[in-house]
Coordinates of C-alpha atoms in Angstrom, one line a residue:
M25 CA -33.2 -36.7 9.7
S26 CA -30.9 -33.5 11.3
Q27 CA -33.6 -30.8 12.3
P28 CA -32.7 -26.9 12.0
S29 CA -31.9 -25.1 14.8
D30 CA -34.8 -22.7 15.5
A31 CA -37.1 -25.6 15.7
P32 CA -37.5 -26.3 19.1
N33 CA -37.8 -29.3 21.5
Q34 CA -41.6 -29.6 22.1
F35 CA -41.0 -29.3 26.2
V36 CA -39.8 -25.8 25.0
L37 CA -43.2 -24.7 24.1
L38 CA -43.7 -25.1 28.1
R39 CA -41.9 -21.8 28.3
Q40 CA -43.5 -20.1 25.5
R41 CA -47.1 -17.7 26.0
R42 CA -49.1 -19.2 22.6
F43 CA -49.2 -23.1 24.5
A44 CA -48.3 -23.1 27.7
P45 CA -51.2 -21.7 29.7
F46 CA -53.3 -23.3 26.9
F47 CA -51.6 -26.7 27.8
W48 CA -52.8 -26.1 31.7
T49 CA -55.8 -25.3 31.1
Q50 CA -57.0 -28.2 29.1
F51 CA -54.6 -30.3 31.8
S52 CA -56.8 -28.8 34.9
G53 CA -60.2 -29.4 32.8
A54 CA -59.1 -33.3 32.3
A55 CA -57.7 -33.4 35.7
N56 CA -60.6 -32.4 36.8
D57 CA -63.7 -34.3 34.4
N58 CA -62.0 -37.7 35.9
L59 CA -61.8 -36.6 39.5
F60 CA -65.3 -35.3 39.5
K61 CA -66.4 -39.2 37.9
F62 CA -64.8 -41.8 39.6
A63 CA -65.2 -39.6 42.9
F64 CA -69.0 -39.9 42.2
T65 CA -68.5 -43.6 40.7
V66 CA -66.7 -44.9 44.0
M67 CA -69.4 -43.1 46.1
V68 CA -72.6 -44.6 44.4
T69 CA -70.8 -48.1 44.4
Y70 CA -68.9 -48.3 47.8
Q71 CA -70.4 -45.9 50.1
L72 CA -73.9 -45.0 49.5
S73 CA -77.1 -47.6 48.6
V74 CA -79.3 -46.1 46.4
G75 CA -81.7 -49.2 45.0
W76 CA -82.3 -47.3 41.6
L77 CA -78.5 -46.7 40.7
P78 CA -77.3 -50.7 41.5
P79 CA -73.4 -50.4 41.6
A80 CA -72.9 -53.2 39.1
M81 CA -74.9 -50.4 36.6
A82 CA -73.3 -46.7 38.0
G83 CA -70.1 -47.1 35.3
L84 CA -71.5 -47.6 32.5
V85 CA -74.5 -45.2 33.9
I86 CA -71.8 -42.4 34.9
G87 CA -70.0 -43.2 31.3
A88 CA -72.6 -43.1 28.7
L89 CA -74.8 -39.6 30.7
F90 CA -70.6 -37.9 30.0
I91 CA -70.8 -39.2 26.9
L92 CA -74.4 -38.0 25.3
P93 CA -73.8 -34.7 24.6
F94 CA -70.7 -35.5 22.5
L95 CA -73.6 -37.1 20.2
L96 CA -76.2 -34.1 21.1
F97 CA -73.7 -30.9 20.7
S98 CA -70.7 -31.4 19.0
A99 CA -71.6 -30.2 15.9
T100 CA -73.0 -26.8 17.7
S101 CA -70.0 -26.6 19.7
G102 CA -67.9 -26.7 16.1
Q103 CA -69.7 -23.5 15.0
L104 CA -69.5 -21.6 17.5
T105 CA -65.5 -22.3 18.0
D106 CA -65.1 -22.0 14.1
K107 CA -67.3 -18.4 14.3
F108 CA -65.8 -16.9 17.5
E109 CA -62.5 -16.1 19.0
K110 CA -60.8 -19.0 21.0
T111 CA -59.9 -17.8 24.0
A112 CA -63.4 -16.0 24.6
M113 CA -64.7 -19.6 24.0
I114 CA -62.0 -21.0 26.0
R115 CA -62.6 -18.5 28.7
F116 CA -66.5 -19.2 29.0
V117 CA -65.9 -23.2 28.8
K118 CA -64.0 -22.4 32.3
N119 CA -66.6 -20.1 33.6
L120 CA -69.8 -22.8 33.2
E121 CA -66.6 -25.7 34.7
I122 CA -66.9 -23.4 37.7
A123 CA -70.6 -23.1 37.9
I124 CA -70.9 -27.1 37.0
M125 CA -68.7 -27.6 39.6
A126 CA -69.9 -25.4 42.4
L127 CA -73.5 -27.3 41.8
A128 CA -71.3 -30.2 42.2
A129 CA -69.8 -29.8 45.5
W130 CA -73.2 -28.7 46.8
G131 CA -74.7 -32.2 45.4
F132 CA -71.1 -34.5 47.2
I133 CA -72.3 -32.4 50.4
A134 CA -75.8 -33.2 50.5
A135 CA -74.8 -37.4 48.6
H136 CA -77.6 -35.9 46.1
V137 CA -77.0 -39.1 43.7
P138 CA -79.6 -37.0 40.7
V139 CA -78.2 -33.7 41.4
L140 CA -74.3 -34.8 40.9
L141 CA -75.8 -37.4 37.3
G142 CA -77.1 -34.3 35.9
C143 CA -73.8 -32.4 36.5
V144 CA -71.9 -35.4 34.9
F145 CA -73.8 -34.8 31.7
L146 CA -73.1 -31.1 32.2
M147 CA -69.6 -31.9 32.5
G148 CA -69.9 -33.8 29.4
L149 CA -71.1 -30.6 27.8
H150 CA -68.1 -28.9 28.8
S151 CA -65.7 -31.5 27.2
T152 CA -67.7 -31.4 24.1
L153 CA -67.7 -28.0 24.0
F154 CA -63.8 -27.8 24.4
G155 CA -63.0 -30.8 22.3
P156 CA -63.3 -28.6 18.8
V157 CA -61.4 -25.2 20.4
K158 CA -58.6 -27.6 22.2
F159 CA -57.8 -29.0 18.4
A160 CA -58.1 -25.8 16.0
Y161 CA -56.5 -23.9 18.5
L162 CA -53.3 -25.6 18.0
P163 CA -52.9 -25.0 14.0
Q164 CA -54.0 -21.1 14.9
V165 CA -50.4 -20.8 17.1
L166 CA -48.1 -23.7 16.2
H167 CA -46.1 -23.7 12.7
E168 CA -46.6 -27.2 11.0
R169 CA -43.0 -28.2 12.3
E170 CA -44.8 -27.9 16.0
L171 CA -47.9 -29.3 15.0
T172 CA -46.8 -33.1 16.0
G173 CA -45.0 -31.9 19.2
G174 CA -47.7 -29.7 20.5
N175 CA -50.4 -32.6 19.7
G176 CA -47.8 -34.9 21.6
M177 CA -48.1 -32.8 24.4
V178 CA -51.3 -32.8 24.6
E179 CA -52.1 -35.7 24.4
M180 CA -49.3 -36.5 27.3
G181 CA -51.2 -34.0 29.2
T182 CA -54.6 -35.4 28.8
F183 CA -53.7 -38.9 29.7
V184 CA -51.8 -37.6 32.9
A185 CA -54.7 -36.0 34.0
I186 CA -57.4 -38.7 33.4
L187 CA -54.4 -40.8 35.3
L188 CA -54.3 -38.2 38.3
G189 CA -57.5 -37.0 38.3
N190 CA -58.7 -41.0 38.8
V191 CA -56.3 -41.3 41.8
V192 CA -56.7 -37.9 43.6
G193 CA -61.1 -38.4 43.1
G194 CA -60.4 -42.2 44.7
L195 CA -58.3 -41.2 47.0
L196 CA -60.1 -37.9 48.4
V197 CA -63.5 -39.5 48.7
A198 CA -62.3 -42.3 50.6
M199 CA -61.4 -40.1 53.8
P200 CA -63.3 -40.8 56.5
S201 CA -66.0 -38.5 57.2
V202 CA -64.4 -35.7 55.2
G203 CA -64.1 -37.2 51.7
H204 CA -66.9 -36.1 49.8
A205 CA -66.4 -32.3 51.4
A206 CA -62.7 -32.8 49.9
V207 CA -63.8 -33.9 47.3
A208 CA -66.1 -30.6 46.8
I209 CA -63.4 -28.2 47.8
A210 CA -61.3 -30.0 44.8
C211 CA -63.7 -29.5 42.2
V212 CA -64.4 -26.4 42.8
A213 CA -60.3 -25.0 42.8
L214 CA -59.5 -26.5 39.8
A215 CA -61.9 -25.6 38.3
V216 CA -61.0 -21.6 39.6
L217 CA -57.5 -22.6 38.6
G218 CA -58.3 -23.4 35.4
R219 CA -60.4 -20.4 34.5
V220 CA -57.5 -18.0 36.1
I221 CA -54.7 -20.0 33.6
S222 CA -56.9 -19.2 30.7
Q223 CA -56.7 -15.5 31.4
F224 CA -53.2 -15.5 29.7
I225 CA -53.7 -17.6 26.6
P226 CA -53.4 -15.6 23.9
R227 CA -56.4 -14.3 21.6
A228 CA -56.5 -16.4 18.5
P229 CA -58.9 -15.3 16.1
A230 CA -62.7 -16.7 14.8
T231 CA -61.5 -18.6 10.8
D232 CA -65.7 -18.7 9.8
P233 CA -66.8 -14.8 11.8
G234 CA -69.5 -14.8 9.0
L235 CA -71.2 -18.4 9.9
V236 CA -74.5 -18.5 10.5
I237 CA -75.2 -20.9 13.0
N238 CA -77.6 -23.9 13.0
W239 CA -78.9 -24.5 16.1
N240 CA -80.4 -28.2 15.0
P241 CA -78.1 -30.5 16.2
V242 CA -79.7 -33.8 13.7
S243 CA -79.5 -31.7 10.9
E244 CA -76.2 -29.7 11.9
T245 CA -74.1 -33.4 12.9
W246 CA -74.9 -34.6 9.4
R247 CA -73.5 -31.5 7.8
N248 CA -70.6 -31.4 9.5
L249 CA -69.9 -35.1 8.5
K250 CA -70.7 -34.2 4.9
L251 CA -67.7 -31.8 5.4
A252 CA -66.0 -34.2 6.6
H253 CA -66.3 -36.3 4.2
G254 CA -65.4 -33.7 1.2
N255 CA -61.6 -34.5 1.8
L256 CA -61.2 -38.2 2.0
V257 CA -58.1 -38.1 3.4
V258 CA -59.6 -36.6 5.8
F259 CA -62.3 -38.5 6.7
R260 CA -60.5 -41.5 6.6
S261 CA -58.2 -40.1 9.4
L262 CA -61.1 -39.2 11.4
L263 CA -62.3 -43.6 11.1
G264 CA -58.8 -44.0 11.4
I265 CA -58.6 -42.1 15.2
S266 CA -62.1 -43.3 16.1
W267 CA -61.1 -46.9 15.8
M268 CA -58.4 -45.8 17.9
W269 CA -60.9 -44.7 20.6
F270 CA -63.0 -47.9 19.9
F271 CA -59.8 -50.0 20.9
G272 CA -59.0 -48.1 24.0
A273 CA -62.2 -48.2 25.1
V274 CA -62.5 -52.0 25.3
F275 CA -59.6 -52.0 27.4
L276 CA -59.7 -49.3 30.0
S277 CA -63.8 -50.7 30.2
N278 CA -62.5 -54.0 31.1
F279 CA -59.3 -52.9 33.7
P280 CA -61.4 -53.8 36.6
A281 CA -62.7 -57.3 35.5
F282 CA -59.6 -58.1 34.4
A283 CA -57.9 -57.2 36.7
K284 CA -59.9 -59.2 39.1
E285 CA -61.0 -62.2 37.3
V286 CA -58.0 -63.1 34.8
L287 CA -55.4 -61.3 37.0
H288 CA -56.3 -62.3 40.9
G289 CA -55.7 -58.8 41.7
N290 CA -57.8 -56.2 44.1
E291 CA -58.6 -52.2 43.2
Q292 CA -54.5 -51.6 43.4
V293 CA -53.7 -54.0 40.8
A294 CA -56.5 -52.2 38.6
S295 CA -55.6 -48.9 39.3
L296 CA -51.9 -50.4 38.4
L297 CA -53.5 -51.4 34.9
L298 CA -54.5 -47.8 34.1
V299 CA -51.2 -46.1 35.7
V300 CA -49.2 -48.5 32.9
F301 CA -51.7 -47.8 30.0
S302 CA -51.7 -44.1 31.0
V303 CA -47.8 -43.7 31.0
G304 CA -47.1 -45.7 27.8
I305 CA -50.0 -43.9 25.9
G306 CA -48.3 -40.4 26.7
A307 CA -44.7 -42.1 26.5
G308 CA -46.0 -42.5 23.1
A309 CA -47.0 -39.3 21.8
L310 CA -44.3 -37.7 23.4
L311 CA -42.4 -40.2 21.3
C312 CA -43.7 -39.2 17.9
E313 CA -41.7 -35.7 18.1
R314 CA -38.6 -37.0 17.6
F315 CA -39.5 -40.2 15.1
S316 CA -41.0 -37.6 13.1
R317 CA -38.5 -34.9 13.5
H318 CA -40.6 -32.1 13.6
H319 CA -42.6 -32.6 11.1
V320 CA -46.5 -34.3 10.6
E321 CA -45.4 -38.0 10.0
I322 CA -48.1 -40.3 9.3
G323 CA -45.8 -42.9 8.3
L324 CA -46.0 -43.9 12.4
V325 CA -49.4 -44.5 12.1
P326 CA -48.8 -48.3 10.1
L327 CA -46.1 -48.6 13.0
G328 CA -48.4 -48.0 15.4
A329 CA -51.0 -50.3 14.3
I330 CA -48.5 -52.8 14.1
G331 CA -47.8 -52.9 17.4
M332 CA -50.8 -52.7 19.0
T333 CA -52.1 -55.5 17.1
V334 CA -48.7 -57.2 18.3
F335 CA -48.8 -56.4 21.8
A336 CA -52.9 -57.5 22.1
V337 CA -52.2 -60.6 20.6
D338 CA -49.1 -60.8 22.9
L339 CA -51.6 -60.0 26.3
Y340 CA -53.6 -62.5 25.3
F341 CA -50.7 -65.2 25.4
A342 CA -49.5 -63.8 28.3
S343 CA -52.9 -63.7 30.4
R344 CA -53.2 -66.8 30.0
G345 CA -52.7 -70.1 32.6
L346 CA -52.5 -67.3 34.9
P347 CA -51.8 -69.7 38.5
P348 CA -55.2 -69.1 40.2
H349 CA -54.6 -67.0 43.8
A350 CA -57.5 -66.0 46.2
G351 CA -56.4 -62.3 45.9
H352 CA -53.2 -60.4 44.7
T353 CA -52.6 -57.3 46.5
L354 CA -49.6 -54.7 45.1
G355 CA -47.1 -56.3 46.1
S356 CA -47.3 -60.2 45.5
F357 CA -48.6 -59.3 41.9
L358 CA -45.2 -57.3 41.3
A359 CA -44.0 -60.4 42.9
Q360 CA -44.8 -62.8 40.7
P361 CA -42.2 -62.9 36.8
A362 CA -45.5 -63.9 34.4
H363 CA -46.9 -60.0 35.4
W364 CA -44.9 -58.1 34.0
R365 CA -45.1 -59.7 30.4
V366 CA -48.9 -58.3 31.0
M367 CA -47.7 -55.3 32.0
A368 CA -44.8 -54.7 29.5
D369 CA -47.4 -55.8 26.8
L370 CA -50.4 -53.1 28.2
L371 CA -47.5 -50.5 28.5
L372 CA -46.2 -51.0 24.5
L373 CA -49.8 -51.9 23.4
S374 CA -50.4 -47.7 24.7
L375 CA -47.3 -46.6 23.7
F376 CA -47.8 -48.1 20.1
A377 CA -51.5 -45.8 20.2
G378 CA -49.6 -43.4 20.9
L379 CA -47.7 -43.7 17.9
Y380 CA -50.8 -44.4 15.6
S381 CA -53.4 -41.3 17.1
V382 CA -50.9 -38.4 17.5
P383 CA -49.7 -38.0 13.7
M384 CA -53.6 -38.4 12.7
Y385 CA -54.8 -35.7 14.8
A386 CA -51.8 -33.7 13.2
L387 CA -52.8 -35.0 9.6
I388 CA -56.4 -33.7 10.8
Q389 CA -55.3 -29.9 11.7
L390 CA -52.7 -29.6 8.7
R391 CA -55.3 -30.6 6.6
S392 CA -59.0 -29.2 7.2
A393 CA -59.3 -25.6 5.9
P394 CA -59.6 -23.7 8.7
T395 CA -62.5 -21.8 8.1
H396 CA -64.5 -25.0 8.7
R397 CA -61.7 -26.9 10.7
A398 CA -63.2 -26.9 13.9
R399 CA -66.7 -28.5 12.4
I400 CA -64.3 -31.0 11.0
I401 CA -63.0 -31.9 15.1
A402 CA -66.6 -31.9 15.9
A403 CA -67.4 -34.4 13.3
N404 CA -64.4 -36.7 14.9
N405 CA -65.9 -36.1 18.2
I406 CA -68.9 -37.3 16.9
L407 CA -67.7 -40.0 15.6
N408 CA -65.5 -40.8 18.4
A409 CA -68.7 -41.1 20.8
L410 CA -70.4 -43.5 18.6
F411 CA -67.2 -45.7 17.9
M412 CA -66.9 -45.7 21.8
I413 CA -70.3 -46.8 22.2
A414 CA -70.1 -49.3 19.6
S415 CA -67.1 -50.6 21.4
S416 CA -69.3 -51.0 24.7
V417 CA -72.1 -53.0 23.0
I418 CA -69.7 -55.0 20.8
A419 CA -68.0 -55.6 24.4
G420 CA -70.7 -56.2 26.5
T421 CA -72.6 -58.7 23.7
L422 CA -69.5 -61.1 23.4
L423 CA -69.1 -61.4 26.9
K424 CA -72.1 -62.4 27.0
A425 CA -71.4 -65.2 24.4
G426 CA -69.1 -66.7 26.2
F427 CA -65.6 -65.4 25.9
S428 CA -63.3 -64.7 28.3
I429 CA -62.0 -61.0 28.7
P430 CA -58.2 -62.4 26.9
R431 CA -60.3 -63.4 23.8
I432 CA -61.5 -60.2 23.6
F433 CA -58.7 -58.7 23.6
L434 CA -57.4 -60.6 21.0
A435 CA -60.5 -60.7 18.8
V436 CA -59.5 -56.5 18.9
G437 CA -56.0 -57.0 18.2
L438 CA -57.2 -58.9 15.1
A439 CA -59.5 -56.6 14.2
N440 CA -57.1 -53.4 14.4
A441 CA -54.9 -55.5 12.1
V442 CA -57.7 -55.6 9.3
V443 CA -59.4 -52.0 10.3
G444 CA -55.6 -51.0 9.9
F445 CA -55.1 -52.7 6.3
Y446 CA -58.5 -51.5 4.8
I447 CA -57.3 -47.8 5.9
F448 CA -54.2 -48.0 4.5
L449 CA -55.5 -49.4 0.6
L450 CA -58.1 -46.3 1.1
V451 CA -55.5 -44.3 1.8
P452 CA -52.2 -45.7 0.5
E453 CA -50.1 -41.9 1.7
Y454 CA -50.0 -43.4 5.6
L455 CA -48.1 -46.8 3.6
L456 CA -46.1 -44.8 1.6
R457 CA -45.0 -42.5 4.0
F458 CA -44.2 -45.8 5.9
I459 CA -42.1 -47.1 3.9
A460 CA -40.1 -43.7 3.1
W461 CA -39.9 -43.4 7.3
A462 CA -38.7 -47.4 7.5
A463 CA -36.3 -46.8 4.1
S464 CA -34.6 -43.0 5.5
R465 CA -34.3 -45.2 8.8
G466 CA -33.8 -48.5 8.4
V467 CA -31.9 -49.2 5.0
Y468 CA -29.8 -46.0 5.9
R469 CA -28.8 -43.0 7.8
Y470 CA -30.6 -40.5 6.7
R471 CA -29.4 -36.7 6.9
V472 CA -31.6 -33.7 5.4
V473 CA -30.3 -30.4 5.6
G474 CA -32.8 -27.3 4.7
D475 CA -35.8 -29.5 4.7
E476 CA -37.4 -25.9 5.8
H477 CA -37.3 -24.5 2.0
I478 CA -40.0 -27.0 0.9
P479 CA -43.1 -25.2 0.7
A480 CA -45.6 -25.8 3.2
T481 CA -48.4 -24.7 1.4
G482 CA -49.1 -24.4 -2.3
P483 CA -47.6 -25.4 -5.6
A484 CA -44.1 -25.9 -5.8
V485 CA -41.7 -28.4 -8.4
L486 CA -39.0 -29.8 -6.4
V487 CA -35.9 -30.3 -9.2
A488 CA -33.3 -33.2 -7.9
N489 CA -30.1 -35.1 -8.9
H490 CA -30.9 -38.8 -10.0
V491 CA -28.7 -41.4 -8.5
S492 CA -30.6 -44.4 -7.5
F493 CA -33.6 -46.6 -7.9
V494 CA -35.2 -45.1 -4.1
D495 CA -34.2 -41.2 -4.8
A496 CA -38.3 -40.8 -5.0
V497 CA -38.5 -42.3 -1.5
L498 CA -35.8 -40.5 0.2
L499 CA -37.4 -37.3 -1.3
M500 CA -40.6 -38.8 0.3
A501 CA -39.0 -39.2 3.7
A502 CA -38.1 -35.5 4.0
S503 CA -41.3 -34.1 2.9
P504 CA -44.1 -32.8 5.1
R505 CA -46.4 -33.7 2.0
P506 CA -47.0 -36.1 -0.7
I507 CA -44.6 -35.4 -4.0
R508 CA -46.2 -36.1 -7.0
F509 CA -43.4 -37.2 -9.3
L510 CA -42.4 -37.8 -12.8
M511 CA -40.5 -40.8 -13.7
D512 CA -39.1 -42.9 -16.3
H513 CA -41.7 -45.5 -17.6
R514 CA -39.2 -48.3 -17.1
I515 CA -38.9 -47.7 -13.1
F516 CA -42.3 -49.2 -13.0
K517 CA -41.4 -52.2 -14.4
V518 CA -38.8 -52.9 -11.2
P519 CA -40.4 -55.3 -8.7
V520 CA -42.0 -54.1 -5.3
L521 CA -40.7 -50.1 -6.4
G522 CA -43.0 -50.0 -9.7
W523 CA -45.7 -50.7 -6.8
V524 CA -44.6 -48.6 -4.7
F525 CA -44.4 -45.4 -7.0
R526 CA -48.0 -46.5 -8.9
L527 CA -49.5 -46.5 -5.1
A528 CA -47.7 -43.4 -4.6
R529 CA -49.5 -42.4 -8.0
C530 CA -46.0 -41.4 -10.0
I531 CA -46.6 -40.0 -13.4
P532 CA -44.8 -42.4 -15.7
I533 CA -42.6 -40.3 -19.2
A534 CA -41.7 -42.2 -22.2
P535 CA -39.2 -40.4 -24.4
Q536 CA -41.0 -38.2 -27.0
K537 CA -39.9 -40.5 -29.8
E538 CA -40.3 -43.3 -28.6
D539 CA -44.0 -42.7 -27.7
P540 CA -45.2 -39.0 -28.3
A541 CA -48.8 -40.2 -26.8
A542 CA -47.5 -40.9 -23.2
Y543 CA -45.4 -38.3 -23.6
Q544 CA -47.9 -35.4 -23.7
R545 CA -49.9 -36.9 -21.2
A546 CA -47.0 -36.8 -18.4
F547 CA -46.7 -33.4 -19.3
D548 CA -50.8 -32.9 -18.8
A549 CA -50.8 -34.4 -15.7
A550 CA -47.6 -32.3 -14.6
A551 CA -49.6 -29.6 -15.3
K552 CA -52.7 -30.2 -13.5
V553 CA -50.9 -31.5 -10.3
L554 CA -49.6 -28.2 -10.0
R555 CA -53.3 -26.0 -10.6
E556 CA -54.4 -28.5 -7.4
G557 CA -51.7 -27.2 -5.4
D558 CA -49.8 -30.3 -5.1
L559 CA -46.0 -31.0 -5.4
L560 CA -44.5 -31.8 -8.4
G561 CA -40.9 -33.7 -8.4
I562 CA -38.4 -34.2 -11.4
F563 CA -35.2 -35.6 -12.0
P564 CA -34.1 -33.7 -15.5
E565 CA -31.1 -35.8 -15.8
G566 CA -33.9 -38.3 -17.5
G567 CA -32.5 -41.2 -15.9
I568 CA -30.7 -42.5 -12.7
T569 CA -26.5 -41.6 -13.5
R570 CA -24.3 -44.7 -14.7
D571 CA -21.2 -43.1 -13.3
G572 CA -21.9 -41.6 -10.1
Q573 CA -22.1 -37.7 -11.9
L574 CA -24.5 -35.1 -11.9
Q575 CA -25.6 -35.2 -16.3
P576 CA -26.8 -32.0 -17.5
F577 CA -30.5 -31.1 -17.3
K578 CA -33.1 -31.8 -20.2
G579 CA -35.7 -29.4 -20.9
G580 CA -38.5 -30.6 -19.9
V581 CA -38.9 -28.5 -16.6
M582 CA -39.0 -25.2 -18.9
K583 CA -42.3 -26.8 -20.3
I584 CA -43.5 -27.3 -17.3
L585 CA -43.2 -24.0 -16.4
E586 CA -44.7 -22.5 -19.1
Q587 CA -47.5 -24.6 -18.9
A588 CA -48.0 -23.4 -15.2
R589 CA -47.7 -19.5 -16.4
A590 CA -50.2 -20.2 -19.2
D591 CA -52.7 -21.4 -16.2
G592 CA -51.7 -18.2 -14.4
L593 CA -49.2 -20.1 -11.7
H594 CA -46.0 -18.5 -10.1
V595 CA -44.5 -22.0 -9.1
P596 CA -41.3 -21.3 -6.9
V597 CA -38.7 -24.6 -8.3
V598 CA -36.7 -25.5 -5.2
P599 CA -33.8 -27.5 -6.1
M600 CA -32.3 -31.0 -4.3
A601 CA -29.1 -32.8 -3.7
L602 CA -28.9 -36.1 -2.9
T603 CA -25.7 -37.0 -1.6
N604 CA -23.3 -40.0 -1.3
L605 CA -26.2 -42.6 -2.7
W606 CA -23.6 -43.3 -4.9
G607 CA -22.0 -47.3 -4.0
S608 CA -24.8 -47.8 -1.8
Y609 CA -27.8 -50.2 -2.1
F610 CA -30.1 -49.2 -4.6
S611 CA -27.6 -47.3 -7.2
R612 CA -26.2 -48.8 -9.8
I613 CA -22.4 -48.7 -9.1
E614 CA -21.9 -52.4 -10.1
Q615 CA -22.6 -53.2 -14.0
G616 CA -25.2 -55.8 -13.1
G617 CA -27.7 -52.9 -11.5
A618 CA -28.6 -52.3 -8.3
M619 CA -28.1 -54.9 -5.4
V620 CA -25.7 -57.0 -6.6
R621 CA -23.0 -56.2 -3.9
P622 CA -25.6 -54.8 -1.7
F623 CA -23.3 -54.3 1.6
R624 CA -20.0 -53.3 -0.6
R625 CA -20.2 -50.5 1.9
G626 CA -21.5 -52.1 5.0
L627 CA -25.3 -51.4 6.9
F628 CA -26.7 -48.3 7.0
N629 CA -25.3 -46.1 4.7
R630 CA -24.7 -42.6 5.3
V631 CA -27.0 -41.1 2.5
G632 CA -28.2 -37.2 2.8
L633 CA -30.3 -34.5 0.8
N634 CA -29.5 -30.5 1.0
V635 CA -32.2 -28.5 0.0
G636 CA -31.6 -25.1 -0.6
E637 CA -34.2 -21.6 -1.5
A638 CA -36.9 -21.7 -3.8
M639 CA -35.9 -19.7 -7.3
P640 CA -38.5 -18.1 -8.7
A641 CA -39.6 -19.5 -12.2
A642 CA -38.3 -16.8 -14.1
R643 CA -34.8 -17.3 -12.8
A644 CA -35.1 -20.9 -13.7
T645 CA -33.4 -22.6 -16.2
P646 CA -32.1 -26.1 -16.9
E647 CA -28.6 -24.4 -16.7
G648 CA -28.9 -22.8 -13.8
L649 CA -30.8 -25.2 -11.6
R650 CA -28.0 -27.9 -12.6
A651 CA -25.2 -25.4 -10.8
R652 CA -27.7 -24.9 -8.0
V653 CA -28.0 -28.8 -7.4
A654 CA -24.2 -28.7 -8.6
E655 CA -23.5 -26.7 -5.6
L656 CA -25.9 -28.2 -2.8
M657 CA -24.0 -31.7 -3.7
A658 CA -20.7 -30.0 -2.9
G659 CA -22.7 -29.3 0.6

């Protein structure tokens, strides 16, 4: 689809004050988290002899201590973020980071393991407080058309920061004689740098300043989960994101053992796997904006899930039967062609995970009520932590049961297919958007002009000409929000398309003379759609054109608008014109119906949609709407 000239590329956000200082603040925090944790892990694994913390347990203990605050304090942090001005919260968190890193600096210089373990817990608290602020800030400063790009930038930045933090932490702590001091200086310097940058973040007002804080983490955690469950699409999206963290945690936690035991590589090979995984996530996150064209395109989520499964399964086959080796260095590992398939699988697996997660985050931000958005995100952090803990327990259990690491990857990849299928059945909007996205890019070359006129919030009636059996699918692809269509009951009998339209909860309508009860039920359902603040799509011609010409508009639109006025609603009407569809795959140009000669215009037919400015209901007459749609058809 085309993009309007006023829709910026996501990288332009890095030059804007509303986004850039926030981006670099969260980047420095993520880098500092991982520099500190990885340097500490290396120190207790290779450099110190601590009887009560054996090297094999060090990584698990540090990881558990870091995750624990997410379970204990996420609910409280969500409340604080909703109650207080978000920029003030960010600066408070950065002040806390400086204090924690100052204590950690002493711990590194003194090689005091208990103090550093305490700092791990405190940095987990720091991240717990920052998480809801991070995701609640974006929808306050970005438009809907920028939300996917902004989230993609943040996710890309987070994984690059994690990668750089791990690499720099490992290099600094390994420096002879000065390594611990170097880590101490770097941690404090990054914390101070983040605090300085945060001073430039513009104010983001509190969304619920009257909120009374419930300091009981148990009862508030339960209340947050119930709050999230109030919007089933949002809640099930939270579960989908948590599953992605489960999936990713299985791979990340097993990279060192996978590199050593399966790929027969050294520490450099394990680091390479982390680099490849991080680059893939970042690339997938950035591609979301290009594929979604400045909308929250949740149709990418099923695409991401498919790719995650395909390449997780292929990773299993790629890692079978590798020849034994005494120990690959980075150079000898890269010299083996079979290893490039393993890296390609990891890269593509993580790329599709980026495509999967970014639209889900954006959807949650868009669909959550601003007054408790941060608490919904806090609920997400709680679920993420639980799923990550479960991933460690399940992966450990499978290893003890005799599963090899490649078989664990295979099991998780197959489980991803089952979980994805289940989520898409529970939330068919994901599947519908995927069908619309695939049709508008895989069947047609689809160009949309004026889609910014489709309201981002509130009820509206979308009025379009009716040229083919897939008009509704193409309109779905152009809209950032679900559309409930009023459609001729006969189209529900078309194979496949009928199932799609029932899944989309389209409203069947029969002629009044044929079935008066069904006719009235359809208008009652249409009125309910508008009362609930949703988009209603109608084709006022009453059927698909049989000659390619625009037919007269029937009076049903007036009946819908009159009922809306009776309900106290002033509903705008958005005229839309589908162009160049006549003669394409699904039109009725052939006497036998659609698809008689499907390739008469070749592959990837060029089709379009022109969206006009919304008209007030008082001016929307059948004749006026038809004239406006005719103008839009002419371009």
